[in-house]
N, CA and C atoms as an extended XYZ file, in Angstrom:
267
Properties=species:S:1:pos:R:3:atomname:S:1:resname:S:1:resid:I:1 pbc="F F F"
N        -1.658       13.966       21.371 N   PRO     1
C        -1.129       13.512       20.058 CA  PRO     1
C        -0.459       11.979       20.352 C   PRO     1
N        -0.443       11.188       19.288 N   GLY     2
C         0.152        9.935       19.255 CA  GLY     2
C         1.639       10.071       19.177 C   GLY     2
N         2.339        8.937       19.094 N   PRO     3
C         3.896        8.954       18.954 CA  PRO     3
C         4.312        9.625       17.664 C   PRO     3
N         5.591       10.117       17.625 N   ALA     4
C         6.203       10.869       16.437 CA  ALA     4
C         6.376        9.958       15.530 C   ALA     4
N         6.349       10.478       14.188 N   TYR     5
C         6.822        9.697       12.962 CA  TYR     5
C         8.230        9.398       12.833 C   TYR     5
N         8.833        8.426       12.496 N   ALA     6
C        10.103        8.130       12.288 CA  ALA     6
C        10.332        7.846       10.876 C   ALA     6
N        11.658        8.094       10.275 N   ALA     7
C        12.122        7.906        8.817 CA  ALA     7
C        12.257        6.409        8.690 C   ALA     7
N        11.814        5.888        7.477 N   TYR     8
C        12.133        4.442        7.181 CA  TYR     8
C        12.476        4.376        5.618 C   TYR     8
N        13.268        3.439        5.418 N   ARG     9
C        13.598        3.033        4.075 CA  ARG     9
C        13.210        1.525        3.638 C   ARG     9
N        12.745        1.122        2.596 N   LEU    10
C        12.362       -0.020        2.238 CA  LEU    10
C        12.920       -0.440        0.718 C   LEU    10
N        14.022       -1.072        0.801 N   PRO    11
C        14.602       -1.467       -0.510 CA  PRO    11
C        13.854       -2.709       -0.886 C   PRO    11
N        13.300       -2.492       -2.169 N   VAL    12
C        12.663       -3.334       -2.732 CA  VAL    12
C        13.348       -4.196       -3.783 C   VAL    12
N        14.311       -3.522       -4.383 N   GLY    13
C        15.170       -4.297       -5.374 CA  GLY    13
C        16.327       -3.517       -5.727 C   GLY    13
N        17.174       -3.817       -6.698 N   ALA    14
C        18.358       -2.913       -6.965 CA  ALA    14
C        18.041       -1.571       -7.475 C   ALA    14
N        16.779       -1.364       -8.172 N   ASP    15
C        16.465       -0.152       -8.645 CA  ASP    15
C        15.369        0.742       -7.937 C   ASP    15
N        14.792        0.072       -6.746 N   LEU    16
C        13.837        0.670       -6.101 CA  LEU    16
C        13.906        0.729       -4.607 C   LEU    16
N        13.777        1.803       -4.026 N   THR    17
C        13.753        1.987       -2.522 CA  THR    17
C        12.853        2.999       -2.137 C   THR    17
N        11.899        2.400       -1.289 N   PHE    18
C        10.724        3.468       -0.778 CA  PHE    18
C        11.407        4.169        0.533 C   PHE    18
N        10.954        5.343        0.624 N   ARG    19
C        11.394        6.260        1.709 CA  ARG    19
C         9.972        6.777        2.303 C   ARG    19
N         9.754        6.810        3.722 N   PHE    20
C         8.607        7.361        4.099 CA  PHE    20
C         8.834        7.505        5.714 C   PHE    20
N         7.780        8.291        6.225 N   LEU    21
C         7.564        8.568        7.595 CA  LEU    21
C         6.529        7.683        8.148 C   LEU    21
N         6.597        6.920        9.132 N   ALA    22
C         5.673        6.228        9.807 CA  ALA    22
C         5.728        5.923       11.314 C   ALA    22
N         4.744        5.522       11.907 N   ARG    23
C         4.747        5.319       13.288 CA  ARG    23
C         3.865        3.885       13.329 C   ARG    23
N         4.335        2.998       14.487 N   ARG    24
C         3.634        1.838       14.685 CA  ARG    24
C         2.579        2.051       15.692 C   ARG    24
N         1.491        1.278       15.170 N   GLY    25
C         0.271        1.282       16.144 CA  GLY    25
C         0.297        0.367       17.218 C   GLY    25
N        -0.682        0.380       18.016 N   ALA    26
C        -0.814       -0.463       19.128 CA  ALA    26
C        -0.658       -2.009       18.972 C   ALA    26
N        -1.349       -2.338       17.756 N   TYR    27
C        -1.468       -3.932       17.386 CA  TYR    27
C        -0.256       -4.227       16.335 C   TYR    27
N         0.697       -3.377       16.221 N   GLY    28
C         1.800       -3.702       15.155 CA  GLY    28
C         1.605       -3.069       13.872 C   GLY    28
N         0.590       -2.545       13.596 N   HIS    29
C         0.263       -1.996       12.199 CA  HIS    29
C         1.226       -0.644       12.019 C   HIS    29
N         1.305       -0.237       10.760 N   TRP    30
C         1.958        0.948       10.464 CA  TRP    30
C         0.929        2.065       10.105 C   TRP    30
N         1.298        3.235       10.495 N   THR    31
C         0.425        4.377        9.999 CA  THR    31
C         1.567        5.212        9.330 C   THR    31
N         1.390        5.467        7.921 N   ILE    32
C         2.347        6.174        7.082 CA  ILE    32
C         1.747        7.433        6.646 C   ILE    32
N         2.637        8.481        6.926 N   ALA    33
C         2.346        9.945        6.732 CA  ALA    33
C         2.214        9.888        4.924 C   ALA    33
N         1.031       10.044        4.492 N   PRO    34
C         0.865        9.941        3.043 CA  PRO    34
C         1.778       10.884        2.256 C   PRO    34
N         1.898       12.044        2.459 N   ASP    35
C         2.767       12.960        1.772 CA  ASP    35
C         4.328       12.641        1.957 C   ASP    35
N         4.645       11.690        2.787 N   SER    36
C         6.040       11.376        2.895 CA  SER    36
C         6.603       10.226        2.021 C   SER    36
N         5.756        9.490        1.376 N   LEU    37
C         6.149        8.375        0.528 CA  LEU    37
C         6.614        8.639       -0.647 C   LEU    37
N         7.920        8.296       -1.027 N   THR    38
C         8.526        8.379       -2.306 CA  THR    38
C         9.223        7.132       -2.758 C   THR    38
N         9.132        6.755       -3.843 N   PRO    39
C         8.641        7.583       -5.072 CA  PRO    39
C         6.967        7.482       -5.141 C   PRO    39
N         6.532        8.496       -5.486 N   ARG    40
C         4.916        8.634       -5.439 CA  ARG    40
C         4.292        7.959       -6.707 C   ARG    40
N         5.010        7.713       -7.762 N   ASP    41
C         4.377        7.243       -8.861 CA  ASP    41
C         4.300        5.709       -8.982 C   ASP    41
N         4.548        4.900       -7.655 N   THR    42
C         4.457        3.582       -7.822 CA  THR    42
C         3.106        3.208       -7.236 C   THR    42
N         2.172        2.583       -8.005 N   GLY    43
C         0.839        2.064       -7.293 CA  GLY    43
C         1.009        0.893       -6.617 C   GLY    43
N        -0.216        0.564       -5.930 N   ALA    44
C        -0.196       -0.624       -5.041 CA  ALA    44
C        -0.074       -1.884       -5.921 C   ALA    44
N        -0.454       -2.170       -7.158 N   LEU    45
C        -0.175       -3.346       -7.985 CA  LEU    45
C         1.260       -3.501       -8.434 C   LEU    45
N         1.726       -2.351       -8.642 N   ASP    46
C         3.252       -2.194       -9.192 CA  ASP    46
C         4.114       -2.658       -7.942 C   ASP    46
N         3.706       -2.117       -6.696 N   PHE    47
C         4.470       -2.466       -5.548 CA  PHE    47
C         4.407       -4.001       -5.299 C   PHE    47
N         3.289       -4.654       -5.335 N   LEU    48
C         3.105       -5.843       -5.123 CA  LEU    48
C         3.873       -6.827       -6.075 C   LEU    48
N         3.840       -6.391       -7.468 N   ALA    49
C         4.683       -7.103       -8.507 CA  ALA    49
C         6.115       -7.102       -8.318 C   ALA    49
N         6.563       -5.883       -7.732 N   ARG    50
C         8.002       -5.726       -7.503 CA  ARG    50
C         8.559       -6.372       -6.283 C   ARG    50
N         7.689       -6.271       -5.069 N   ALA    51
C         8.113       -6.687       -3.796 CA  ALA    51
C         7.675       -8.059       -3.300 C   ALA    51
N         6.950       -8.720       -4.148 N   HIS    52
C         6.331      -10.062       -3.803 CA  HIS    52
C         7.403      -11.048       -3.168 C   HIS    52
N         8.587      -11.070       -3.932 N   ASP    53
C         9.377      -12.139       -3.656 CA  ASP    53
C        10.600      -11.581       -2.593 C   ASP    53
N        10.884      -10.423       -2.742 N   THR    54
C        12.008       -9.834       -2.151 CA  THR    54
C        11.609       -9.315       -0.807 C   THR    54
N        10.481       -8.656       -0.521 N   VAL    55
C        10.150       -8.120        0.747 CA  VAL    55
C         8.932       -8.798        1.354 C   VAL    55
N         8.087       -9.166        0.616 N   LEU    56
C         6.750       -9.645        1.143 CA  LEU    56
C         7.004      -11.300        1.201 C   LEU    56
N         7.685      -11.931        0.594 N   GLY    57
C         7.993      -13.393        0.738 CA  GLY    57
C         6.742      -14.140        0.113 C   GLY    57
N         6.049      -13.611       -0.969 N   LEU    58
C         4.893      -14.133       -1.598 CA  LEU    58
C         5.316      -15.201       -2.661 C   LEU    58
N         4.562      -16.277       -2.811 N   SER    59
C         4.712      -17.141       -3.933 CA  SER    59
C         3.989      -16.579       -5.051 C   SER    59
N         4.202      -17.025       -6.255 N   GLY    60
C         3.502      -16.506       -7.541 CA  GLY    60
C         2.117      -16.720       -7.371 C   GLY    60
N         1.570      -17.988       -6.874 N   ASP    61
C         0.093      -18.288       -6.723 CA  ASP    61
C        -0.521      -17.201       -5.810 C   ASP    61
N         0.212      -17.092       -4.588 N   THR    62
C        -0.535      -16.175       -3.548 CA  THR    62
C        -0.359      -14.605       -4.205 C   THR    62
N         0.577      -14.228       -4.996 N   LEU    63
C         0.701      -12.947       -5.577 CA  LEU    63
C        -0.543      -12.910       -6.508 C   LEU    63
N        -0.687      -13.720       -7.493 N   GLY    64
C        -1.835      -13.722       -8.358 CA  GLY    64
C        -3.169      -13.546       -7.642 C   GLY    64
N        -3.420      -14.288       -6.614 N   HIS    65
C        -4.537      -14.049       -5.859 CA  HIS    65
C        -4.747      -12.831       -5.247 C   HIS    65
N        -3.695      -12.268       -4.613 N   LEU    66
C        -3.712      -10.913       -3.945 CA  LEU    66
C        -3.969       -9.931       -4.963 C   LEU    66
N        -3.241       -9.820       -6.218 N   ILE    67
C        -3.503       -9.030       -7.142 CA  ILE    67
C        -5.194       -8.964       -7.740 C   ILE    67
N        -5.540      -10.142       -7.859 N   ARG    68
C        -6.974      -10.393       -8.269 CA  ARG    68
C        -7.945       -9.578       -7.293 C   ARG    68
N        -7.688       -9.960       -5.989 N   GLU    69
C        -8.513       -9.349       -4.848 CA  GLU    69
C        -8.268       -7.761       -4.821 C   GLU    69
N        -7.030       -7.413       -4.918 N   LEU    70
C        -6.959       -5.822       -4.938 CA  LEU    70
C        -7.592       -5.206       -6.074 C   LEU    70
N        -7.340       -5.832       -7.298 N   THR    71
C        -8.085       -5.275       -8.409 CA  THR    71
C        -9.616       -5.248       -8.201 C   THR    71
N       -10.082       -6.198       -7.643 N   ALA    72
C       -11.546       -6.308       -7.538 CA  ALA    72
C       -11.945       -5.118       -6.430 C   ALA    72
N       -11.276       -5.034       -5.491 N   THR    73
C       -11.494       -3.961       -4.532 CA  THR    73
C       -11.465       -2.568       -5.051 C   THR    73
N       -10.424       -2.336       -5.970 N   LEU    74
C       -10.218       -0.898       -6.588 CA  LEU    74
C       -11.263       -0.765       -7.451 C   LEU    74
N       -11.705       -1.754       -8.247 N   THR    75
C       -12.810       -1.718       -9.218 CA  THR    75
C       -14.053       -1.311       -8.363 C   THR    75
N       -14.382       -1.994       -7.238 N   ALA    76
C       -15.560       -1.697       -6.481 CA  ALA    76
C       -15.492       -0.148       -5.922 C   ALA    76
N       -14.284        0.193       -5.490 N   ASP    77
C       -14.205        1.588       -4.944 CA  ASP    77
C       -14.413        2.646       -6.004 C   ASP    77
N       -13.948        2.423       -7.203 N   VAL    78
C       -14.198        3.238       -8.274 CA  VAL    78
C       -15.813        3.311       -8.598 C   VAL    78
N       -16.438        2.166       -8.655 N   HIS    79
C       -17.812        2.142       -8.943 CA  HIS    79
C       -18.451        2.890       -7.865 C   HIS    79
N       -18.360        2.650       -6.451 N   LEU    80
C       -18.913        3.323       -5.487 CA  LEU    80
C       -18.727        4.871       -5.637 C   LEU    80
N       -17.513        5.373       -5.839 N   ALA    81
C       -17.211        6.856       -5.981 CA  ALA    81
C       -17.906        7.307       -7.224 C   ALA    81
N       -18.116        6.629       -8.093 N   SER    82
C       -18.703        7.357       -9.244 CA  SER    82
C       -20.304        7.427       -9.234 C   SER    82
N       -20.854        6.769       -8.129 N   ARG    83
C       -22.317        6.993       -7.886 CA  ARG    83
C       -22.486        8.290       -6.851 C   ARG    83
N       -21.554        8.561       -6.112 N   GLU    84
C       -21.664        9.642       -5.149 CA  GLU    84
C       -22.993        9.887       -4.575 C   GLU    84
N       -23.510        8.837       -4.043 N   LEU    85
C       -24.849        8.893       -3.375 CA  LEU    85
C       -24.647        9.624       -1.970 C   LEU    85
N       -25.432       10.445       -1.464 N   PRO    86
C       -25.446       10.985       -0.186 CA  PRO    86
C       -25.891       10.027        0.899 C   PRO    86
N       -25.332       10.234        2.075 N   ALA    87
C       -25.565        9.337        3.132 CA  ALA    87
C       -26.959        8.943        3.434 C   ALA    87
N       -27.784       10.003        3.128 N   ALA    88
C       -29.119        9.992        3.608 CA  ALA    88
C       -29.894        8.971        2.484 C   ALA    88
N       -29.349        8.708        1.279 N   ARG    89
C       -29.970        7.831        0.469 CA  ARG    89
C       -29.533        6.386        0.622 C   ARG    89
């Protein structure tokens, strides 16, 4: 088994702090235990909108581009999932 998960807090603003269990990967990435993330009702787009200047350091232009790209990716994922083609086809 890999390294153990540790507890983390990520304050995003005065009214929002994420809490989660995670471990760092060999190349510096984070692997988050999915069931540990709270609050659970914050989606990726909401996170970006709230954290772009406080945590991520993104300008408004960069945030807009990132939201556009993420929305396109999520739309494509929904389209692919709706087709549910078996791997053999």
